[in-house]
mmCIF file of C-alpha atoms in Angstrom:
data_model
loop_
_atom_site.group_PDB
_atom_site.id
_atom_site.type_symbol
_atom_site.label_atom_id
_atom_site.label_comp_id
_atom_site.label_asym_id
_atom_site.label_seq_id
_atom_site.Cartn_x
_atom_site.Cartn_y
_atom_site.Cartn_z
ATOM 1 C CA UNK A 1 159.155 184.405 78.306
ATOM 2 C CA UNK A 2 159.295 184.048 82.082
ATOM 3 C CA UNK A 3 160.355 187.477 83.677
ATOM 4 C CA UNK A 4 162.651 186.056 85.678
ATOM 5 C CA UNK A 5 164.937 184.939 82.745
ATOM 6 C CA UNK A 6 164.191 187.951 81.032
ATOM 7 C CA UNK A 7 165.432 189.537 84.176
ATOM 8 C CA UNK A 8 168.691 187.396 83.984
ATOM 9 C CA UNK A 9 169.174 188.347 80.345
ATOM 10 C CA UNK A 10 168.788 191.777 80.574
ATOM 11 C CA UNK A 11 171.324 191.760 83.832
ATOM 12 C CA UNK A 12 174.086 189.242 81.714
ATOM 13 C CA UNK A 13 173.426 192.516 78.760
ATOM 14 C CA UNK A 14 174.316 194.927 81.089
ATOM 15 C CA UNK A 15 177.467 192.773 82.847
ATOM 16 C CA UNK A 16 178.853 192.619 79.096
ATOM 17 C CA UNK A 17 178.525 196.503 78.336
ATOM 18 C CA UNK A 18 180.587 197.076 81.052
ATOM 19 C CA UNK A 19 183.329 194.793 81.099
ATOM 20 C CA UNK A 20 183.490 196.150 77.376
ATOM 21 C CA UNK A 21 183.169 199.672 78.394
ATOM 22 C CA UNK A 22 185.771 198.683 80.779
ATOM 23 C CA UNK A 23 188.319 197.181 78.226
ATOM 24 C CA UNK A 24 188.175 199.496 76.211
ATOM 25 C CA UNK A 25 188.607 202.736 78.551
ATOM 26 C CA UNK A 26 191.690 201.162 79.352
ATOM 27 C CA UNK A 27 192.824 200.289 75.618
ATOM 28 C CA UNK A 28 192.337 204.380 75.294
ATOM 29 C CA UNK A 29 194.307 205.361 78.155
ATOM 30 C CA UNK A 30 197.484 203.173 76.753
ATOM 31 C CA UNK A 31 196.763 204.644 72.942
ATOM 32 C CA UNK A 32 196.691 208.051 74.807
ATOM 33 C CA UNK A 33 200.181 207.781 76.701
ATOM 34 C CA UNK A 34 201.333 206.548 73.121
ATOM 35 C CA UNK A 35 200.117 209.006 71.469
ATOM 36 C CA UNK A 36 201.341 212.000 73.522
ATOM 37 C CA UNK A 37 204.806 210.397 73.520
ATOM 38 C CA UNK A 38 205.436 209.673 69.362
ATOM 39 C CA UNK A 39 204.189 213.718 69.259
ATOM 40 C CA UNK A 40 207.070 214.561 71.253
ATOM 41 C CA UNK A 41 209.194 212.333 69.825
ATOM 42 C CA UNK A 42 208.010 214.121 66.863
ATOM 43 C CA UNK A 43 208.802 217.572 67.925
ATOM 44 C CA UNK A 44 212.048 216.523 68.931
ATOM 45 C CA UNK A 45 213.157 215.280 65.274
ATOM 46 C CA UNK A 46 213.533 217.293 62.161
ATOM 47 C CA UNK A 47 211.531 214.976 59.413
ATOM 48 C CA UNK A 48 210.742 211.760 59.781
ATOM 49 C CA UNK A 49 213.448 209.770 61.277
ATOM 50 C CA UNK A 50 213.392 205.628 62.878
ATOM 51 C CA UNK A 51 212.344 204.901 66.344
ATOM 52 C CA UNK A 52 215.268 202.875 67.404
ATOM 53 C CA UNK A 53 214.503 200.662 70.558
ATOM 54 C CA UNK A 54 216.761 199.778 72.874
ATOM 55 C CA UNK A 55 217.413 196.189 72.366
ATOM 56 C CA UNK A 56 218.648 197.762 68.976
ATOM 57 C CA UNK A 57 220.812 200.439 70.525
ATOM 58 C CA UNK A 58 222.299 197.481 72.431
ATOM 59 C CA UNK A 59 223.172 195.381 69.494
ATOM 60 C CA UNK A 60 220.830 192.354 70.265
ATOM 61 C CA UNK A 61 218.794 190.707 66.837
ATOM 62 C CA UNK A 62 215.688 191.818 65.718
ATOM 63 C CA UNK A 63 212.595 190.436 65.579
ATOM 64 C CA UNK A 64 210.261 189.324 62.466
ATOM 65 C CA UNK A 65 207.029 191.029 62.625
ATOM 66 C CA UNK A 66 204.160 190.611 60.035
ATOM 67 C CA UNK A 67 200.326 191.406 59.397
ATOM 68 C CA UNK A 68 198.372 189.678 57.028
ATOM 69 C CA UNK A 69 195.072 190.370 56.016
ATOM 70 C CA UNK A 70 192.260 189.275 53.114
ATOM 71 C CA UNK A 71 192.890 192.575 50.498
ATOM 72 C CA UNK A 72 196.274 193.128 49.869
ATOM 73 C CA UNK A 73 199.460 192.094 50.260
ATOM 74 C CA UNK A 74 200.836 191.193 54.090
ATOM 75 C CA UNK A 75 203.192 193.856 55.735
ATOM 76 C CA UNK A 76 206.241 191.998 57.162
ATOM 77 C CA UNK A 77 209.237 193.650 58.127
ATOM 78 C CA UNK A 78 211.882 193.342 61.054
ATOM 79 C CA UNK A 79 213.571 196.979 61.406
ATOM 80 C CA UNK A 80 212.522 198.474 65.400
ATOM 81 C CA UNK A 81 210.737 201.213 64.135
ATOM 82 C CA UNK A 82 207.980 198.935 61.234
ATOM 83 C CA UNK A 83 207.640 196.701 65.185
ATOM 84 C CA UNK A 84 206.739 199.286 67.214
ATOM 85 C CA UNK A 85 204.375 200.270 64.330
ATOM 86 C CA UNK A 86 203.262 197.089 64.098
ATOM 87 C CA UNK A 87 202.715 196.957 67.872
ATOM 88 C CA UNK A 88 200.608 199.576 67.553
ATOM 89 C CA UNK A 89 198.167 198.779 65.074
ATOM 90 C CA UNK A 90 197.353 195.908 67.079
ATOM 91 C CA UNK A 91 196.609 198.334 69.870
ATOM 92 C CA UNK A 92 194.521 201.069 67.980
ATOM 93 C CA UNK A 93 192.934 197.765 66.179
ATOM 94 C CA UNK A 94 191.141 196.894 69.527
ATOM 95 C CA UNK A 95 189.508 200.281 69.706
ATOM 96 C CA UNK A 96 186.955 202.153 67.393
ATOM 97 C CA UNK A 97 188.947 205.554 67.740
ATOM 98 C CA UNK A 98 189.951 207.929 64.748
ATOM 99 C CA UNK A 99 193.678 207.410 63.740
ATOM 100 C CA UNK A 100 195.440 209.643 61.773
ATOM 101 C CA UNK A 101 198.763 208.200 60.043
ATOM 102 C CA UNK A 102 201.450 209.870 59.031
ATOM 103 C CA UNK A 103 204.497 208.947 56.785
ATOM 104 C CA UNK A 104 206.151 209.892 53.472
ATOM 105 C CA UNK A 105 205.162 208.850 49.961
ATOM 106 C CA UNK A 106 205.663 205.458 49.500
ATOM 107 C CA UNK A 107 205.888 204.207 52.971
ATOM 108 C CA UNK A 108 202.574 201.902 52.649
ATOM 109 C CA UNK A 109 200.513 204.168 55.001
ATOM 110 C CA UNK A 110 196.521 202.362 53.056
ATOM 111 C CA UNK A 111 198.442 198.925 54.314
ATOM 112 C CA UNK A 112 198.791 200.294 57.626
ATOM 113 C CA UNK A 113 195.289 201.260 57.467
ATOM 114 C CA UNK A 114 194.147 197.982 56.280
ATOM 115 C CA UNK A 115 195.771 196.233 58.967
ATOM 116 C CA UNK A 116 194.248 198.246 61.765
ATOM 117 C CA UNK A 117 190.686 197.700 59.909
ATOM 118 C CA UNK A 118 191.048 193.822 58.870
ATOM 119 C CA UNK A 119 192.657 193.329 62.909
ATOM 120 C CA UNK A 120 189.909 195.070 64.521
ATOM 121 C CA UNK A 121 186.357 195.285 65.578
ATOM 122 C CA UNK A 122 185.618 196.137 61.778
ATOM 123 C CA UNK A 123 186.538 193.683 60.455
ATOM 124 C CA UNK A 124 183.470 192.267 58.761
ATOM 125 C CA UNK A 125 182.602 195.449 57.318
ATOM 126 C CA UNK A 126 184.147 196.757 54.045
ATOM 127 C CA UNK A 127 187.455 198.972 53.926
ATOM 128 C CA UNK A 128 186.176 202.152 51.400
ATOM 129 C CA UNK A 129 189.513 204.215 50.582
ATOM 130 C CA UNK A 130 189.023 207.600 49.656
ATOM 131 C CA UNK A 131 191.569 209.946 48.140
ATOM 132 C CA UNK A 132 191.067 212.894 48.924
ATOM 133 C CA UNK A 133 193.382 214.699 46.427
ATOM 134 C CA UNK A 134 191.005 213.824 43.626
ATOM 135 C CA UNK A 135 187.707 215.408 44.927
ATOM 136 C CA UNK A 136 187.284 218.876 43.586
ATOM 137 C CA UNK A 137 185.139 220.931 45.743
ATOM 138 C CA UNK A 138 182.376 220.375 43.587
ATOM 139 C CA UNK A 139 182.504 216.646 43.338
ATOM 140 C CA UNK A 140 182.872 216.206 46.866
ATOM 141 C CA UNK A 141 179.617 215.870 48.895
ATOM 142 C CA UNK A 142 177.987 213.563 45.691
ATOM 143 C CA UNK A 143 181.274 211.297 46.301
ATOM 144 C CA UNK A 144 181.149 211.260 49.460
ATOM 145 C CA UNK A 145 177.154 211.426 50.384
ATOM 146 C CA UNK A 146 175.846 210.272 47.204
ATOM 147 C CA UNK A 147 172.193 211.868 45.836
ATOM 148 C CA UNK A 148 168.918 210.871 45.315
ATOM 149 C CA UNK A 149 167.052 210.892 42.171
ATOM 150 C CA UNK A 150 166.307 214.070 40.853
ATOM 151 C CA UNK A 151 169.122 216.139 42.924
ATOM 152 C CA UNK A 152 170.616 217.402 39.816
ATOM 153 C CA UNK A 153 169.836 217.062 35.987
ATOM 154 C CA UNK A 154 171.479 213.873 35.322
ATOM 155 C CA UNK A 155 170.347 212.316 38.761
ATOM 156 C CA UNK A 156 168.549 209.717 37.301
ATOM 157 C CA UNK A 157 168.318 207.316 39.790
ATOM 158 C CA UNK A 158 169.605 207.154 43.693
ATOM 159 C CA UNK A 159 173.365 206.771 43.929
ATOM 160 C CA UNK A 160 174.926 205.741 47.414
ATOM 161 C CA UNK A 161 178.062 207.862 48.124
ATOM 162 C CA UNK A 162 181.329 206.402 49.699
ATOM 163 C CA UNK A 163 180.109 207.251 53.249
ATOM 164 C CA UNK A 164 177.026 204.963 52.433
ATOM 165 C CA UNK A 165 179.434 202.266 51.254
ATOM 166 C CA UNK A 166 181.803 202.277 54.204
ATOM 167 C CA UNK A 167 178.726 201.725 56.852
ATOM 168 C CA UNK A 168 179.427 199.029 59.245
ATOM 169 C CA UNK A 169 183.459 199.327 58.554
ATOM 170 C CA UNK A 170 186.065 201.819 57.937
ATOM 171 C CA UNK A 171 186.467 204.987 56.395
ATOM 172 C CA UNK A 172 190.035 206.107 54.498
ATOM 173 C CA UNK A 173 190.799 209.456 54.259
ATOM 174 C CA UNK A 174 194.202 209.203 52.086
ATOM 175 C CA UNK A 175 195.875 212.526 51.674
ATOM 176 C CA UNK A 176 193.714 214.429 53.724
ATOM 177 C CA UNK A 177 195.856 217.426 53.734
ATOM 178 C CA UNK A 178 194.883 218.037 50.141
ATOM 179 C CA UNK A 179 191.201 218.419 50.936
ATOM 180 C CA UNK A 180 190.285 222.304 50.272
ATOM 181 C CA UNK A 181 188.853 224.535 53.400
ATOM 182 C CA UNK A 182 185.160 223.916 52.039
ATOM 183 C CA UNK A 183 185.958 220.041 51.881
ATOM 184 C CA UNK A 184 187.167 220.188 55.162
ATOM 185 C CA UNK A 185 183.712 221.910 56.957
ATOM 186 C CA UNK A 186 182.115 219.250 54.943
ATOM 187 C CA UNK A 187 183.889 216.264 56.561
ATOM 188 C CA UNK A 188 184.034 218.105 59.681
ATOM 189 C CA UNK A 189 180.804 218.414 59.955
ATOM 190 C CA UNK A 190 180.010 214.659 58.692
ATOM 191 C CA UNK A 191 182.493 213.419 61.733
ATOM 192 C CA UNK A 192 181.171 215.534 64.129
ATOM 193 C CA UNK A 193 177.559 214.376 63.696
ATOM 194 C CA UNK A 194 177.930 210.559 62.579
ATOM 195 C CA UNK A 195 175.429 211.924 60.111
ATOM 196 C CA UNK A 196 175.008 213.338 56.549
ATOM 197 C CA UNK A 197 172.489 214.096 53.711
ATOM 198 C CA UNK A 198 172.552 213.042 50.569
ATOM 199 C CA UNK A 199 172.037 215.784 47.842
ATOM 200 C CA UNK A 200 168.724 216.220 47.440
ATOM 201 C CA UNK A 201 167.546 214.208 50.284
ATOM 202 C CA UNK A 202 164.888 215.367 52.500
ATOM 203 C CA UNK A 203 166.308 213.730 56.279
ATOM 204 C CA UNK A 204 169.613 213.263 57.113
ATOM 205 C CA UNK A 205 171.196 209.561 57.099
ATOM 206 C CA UNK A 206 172.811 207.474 60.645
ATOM 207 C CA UNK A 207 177.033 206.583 59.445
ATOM 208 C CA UNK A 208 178.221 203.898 61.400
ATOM 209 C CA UNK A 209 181.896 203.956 60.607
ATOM 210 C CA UNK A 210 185.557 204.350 61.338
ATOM 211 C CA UNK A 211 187.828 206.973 60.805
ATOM 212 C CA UNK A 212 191.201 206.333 59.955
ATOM 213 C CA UNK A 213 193.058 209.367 58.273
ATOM 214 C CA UNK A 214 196.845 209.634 56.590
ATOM 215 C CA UNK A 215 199.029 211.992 55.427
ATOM 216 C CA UNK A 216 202.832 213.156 54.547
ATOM 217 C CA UNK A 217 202.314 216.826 55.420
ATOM 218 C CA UNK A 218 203.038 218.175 58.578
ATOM 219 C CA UNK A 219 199.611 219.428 59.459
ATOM 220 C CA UNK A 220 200.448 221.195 62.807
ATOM 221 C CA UNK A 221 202.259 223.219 60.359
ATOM 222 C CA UNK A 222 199.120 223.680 58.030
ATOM 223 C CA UNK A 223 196.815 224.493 60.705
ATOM 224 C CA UNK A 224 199.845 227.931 61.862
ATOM 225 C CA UNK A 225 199.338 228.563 58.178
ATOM 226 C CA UNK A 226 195.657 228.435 57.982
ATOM 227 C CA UNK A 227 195.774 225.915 55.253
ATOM 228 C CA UNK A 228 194.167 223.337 57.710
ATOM 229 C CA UNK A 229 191.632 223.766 60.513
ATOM 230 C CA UNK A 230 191.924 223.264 64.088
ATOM 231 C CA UNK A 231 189.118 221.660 64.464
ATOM 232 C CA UNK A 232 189.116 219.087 62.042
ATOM 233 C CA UNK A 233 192.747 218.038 63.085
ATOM 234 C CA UNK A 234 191.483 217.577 66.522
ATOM 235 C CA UNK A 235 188.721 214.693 65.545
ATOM 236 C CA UNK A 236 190.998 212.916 63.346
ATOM 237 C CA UNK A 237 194.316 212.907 65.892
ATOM 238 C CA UNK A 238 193.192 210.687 68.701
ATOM 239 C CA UNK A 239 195.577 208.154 68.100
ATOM 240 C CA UNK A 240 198.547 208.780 65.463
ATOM 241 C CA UNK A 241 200.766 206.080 63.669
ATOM 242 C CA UNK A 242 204.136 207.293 62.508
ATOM 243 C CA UNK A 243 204.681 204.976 59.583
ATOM 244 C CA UNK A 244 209.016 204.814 59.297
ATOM 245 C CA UNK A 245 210.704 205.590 56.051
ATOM 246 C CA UNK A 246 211.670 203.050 54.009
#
């Protein structure tokens, strides 16, 4: 190949990084503002309570929003508070950032979840839900890293974890306020690094995936108890969704 078009490719590679780099840096800075302002809106309220906009507060007719998506049925709804959601899974949906959602039982927090993954950049890629609630401490890194043959008596053959499964899309983390302090170093540890070994593996394996966390607990709350670690709540609240009660 020429070096002069090789030059001009390389250049048009590096004029697309940045206008990406670009869009989203600025994607980031509007989650951010969002973000910081449902938290206070969340310190302000006792429980969960509707975001009421002010078209609403001034009587005018609401809107119709919806979000359909290939698993699972659409989420339509016309209420202020499911359209501001809605608004912002379109937002967090443009951006690879963790998001952690929060909302009582019920309240369709994995549809939430599948919208922002079936919306986004991820889209290709598979949605893996995990619930956390079910993976006793000594279940968990075999769920969620898998194990090679021979790890463990009846490791017969390799086994890809959930991790393994998710590569190349998103990443669920229902309930994660049930997951147990060890659990919690474990997937700590496994966000921090993008990486994780399978049992009995010898190197450490690359996870290309997204984060995307829920929960009905208030885990500011946990983490003044010690029930839930600083750290961990840290990685998975860069963006929050407060899903409304039904």
């Amino acid at each position: 190949m020429p070096v002069a078009r090789q030059t001009g490719q390389k250049k048009a590679c590096r004029a697309r990084q940045k206008l990406s780099s670009t869009k989203t840096n600025a994607v980031l800075r509007d989650v951010a503002a969002t973000t910081r302002a449902a938290r206070a809106k969340r310190r302000k309220c006792a429980g969960w309570q509707m975001l009421e906009s002010a078209p609403a507060r001034r009587g005018r007719g609401y809107q119709v929003g919806e979000a359909a998506f290939p698993v699972g049925p659409p989420i339509i709804g016309r209420a202020p508070a499911f359209l501001h959601a809605l608004e912002l899974v379109r937002r967090y949906a443009a951006v690879d950032a963790p998001v952690l959602i929060f909302g009582e039982t019920g309240t369709g927090k994995e549809l939430f979840a599948r919208a922002i993954h079936y919306l986004g950049l991820r889209r290709g890629g598979p949605f893996v839900p995990v619930n956390c609630g079910a993976l006793p401490d000594s279940l968990l890194e075999d769920e969620l890293f898998g194990h090679v043959r021979g790890a463990y008596t009846d490791a017969r053959s390799d086994r890809q974890g959930l991790v393994a499964q998710a590569q190349g899309g998103t990443l669920f983390l229902d309930e994660v306020d049930a997951l147990t302090r060890r659990a919690q170093v474990a997937v700590l540890r496994f966000i921090q690094e993008r990486r994780y070994q399978p049992l009995g593996g010898r190197s450490p394996c690359e996870a290309d995936v997204r984060i995307v966390a829920a929960t009905n607990a208030d885990l500011v709350e946990l983490v003044g108890s010690g029930d839930f670690r600083t750290d961990l709540l840290f990685r998975l609240d860069v963006a929050t969704l407060s899903v409304p009660a039904l």
